[in-house]
Coordinates of C-alpha atoms in Angstrom, one line a residue:
M62 CA 104.0 -92.7 32.5
N63 CA 106.4 -95.6 31.3
A64 CA 109.4 -94.1 29.0
S65 CA 109.5 -97.2 27.2
D66 CA 105.9 -97.4 26.6
P67 CA 105.5 -96.7 22.5
V68 CA 101.9 -95.5 22.9
A69 CA 103.4 -92.4 25.1
D70 CA 105.6 -91.4 21.9
L71 CA 102.5 -91.3 19.6
P72 CA 101.6 -87.8 18.3
A73 CA 98.8 -85.4 19.4
F74 CA 95.8 -85.7 17.0
Q75 CA 93.1 -83.3 16.6
H76 CA 90.3 -85.8 15.0
D77 CA 89.7 -89.4 15.3
V78 CA 88.4 -92.3 13.1
D79 CA 87.3 -95.7 14.4
A80 CA 87.8 -98.1 11.5
S81 CA 88.1 -100.9 13.6
G82 CA 86.3 -104.3 12.2
L83 CA 86.3 -102.7 8.6
T84 CA 88.2 -104.2 5.8
C85 CA 89.8 -102.6 2.9
P86 CA 89.0 -100.0 1.3
L87 CA 86.5 -98.8 4.0
P88 CA 89.2 -97.5 6.6
I89 CA 90.9 -95.6 3.7
L90 CA 87.9 -94.0 2.7
R91 CA 86.7 -93.0 6.4
A92 CA 90.2 -91.3 6.4
K93 CA 89.8 -89.6 3.3
K94 CA 86.4 -88.2 4.3
A95 CA 87.7 -87.2 7.7
L96 CA 90.9 -85.7 6.1
A97 CA 88.9 -83.5 3.5
Q98 CA 86.8 -81.7 6.2
M99 CA 90.2 -80.9 8.2
E100 CA 92.6 -77.8 8.1
S101 CA 96.0 -78.2 6.8
G102 CA 98.7 -79.4 9.2
Q103 CA 95.9 -81.0 11.7
V104 CA 96.6 -84.8 12.3
L105 CA 94.1 -87.5 12.1
R106 CA 94.2 -91.0 14.0
V107 CA 92.5 -93.8 12.6
A108 CA 92.1 -97.1 14.6
T109 CA 92.1 -100.4 12.5
T110 CA 91.8 -104.1 12.8
D111 CA 92.5 -104.9 9.3
P112 CA 95.7 -106.5 8.8
K113 CA 96.5 -105.1 5.5
A114 CA 95.7 -101.6 6.7
V115 CA 99.4 -100.8 7.6
R116 CA 100.3 -101.1 4.0
D117 CA 97.3 -99.5 2.9
F118 CA 97.9 -96.4 4.8
Q119 CA 101.4 -96.2 3.6
A120 CA 100.4 -96.4 0.2
F121 CA 97.6 -94.0 0.8
A122 CA 99.9 -91.3 2.2
R123 CA 102.3 -91.6 -0.7
Q124 CA 99.5 -91.1 -3.2
S125 CA 97.5 -88.5 -1.3
G126 CA 100.3 -86.3 -0.3
N127 CA 99.3 -86.5 3.3
A128 CA 102.2 -87.2 5.6
L129 CA 101.8 -90.5 7.5
V130 CA 103.5 -89.2 10.7
A131 CA 103.3 -92.6 12.6
Q132 CA 102.0 -95.9 13.0
H133 CA 101.6 -98.4 16.1
E134 CA 100.7 -101.8 15.5
S135 CA 99.4 -103.8 18.6
Q136 CA 97.9 -107.3 19.0
G137 CA 94.2 -106.3 18.2
G138 CA 95.2 -103.8 15.3
A139 CA 97.0 -100.6 14.4
L140 CA 96.8 -96.9 15.1
H141 CA 97.6 -94.5 12.0
F142 CA 98.4 -90.8 12.3
L143 CA 98.0 -88.6 9.2
R144 CA 98.8 -85.1 8.9
R145 CA 96.7 -83.2 6.3
R146 CA 98.7 -81.7 3.7

């Protein structure tokens, strides 16, 4: 494992949603549905390709009370890590 690899520093997650290819508001809606079925403290990873998703997930975390513990942007999209409140 490469110590300078930002992906290696991403949090562990218990649930995963692939929202690649979807545009707002669908990635948020998929995340919201998954979070509703999770236990408090569990982490959800959401993969997105919508360029606006980074800002959308920041706003969603503020509004919903779920913690946005990490975001990782790459050329193809972004990964968002939300901790269930």
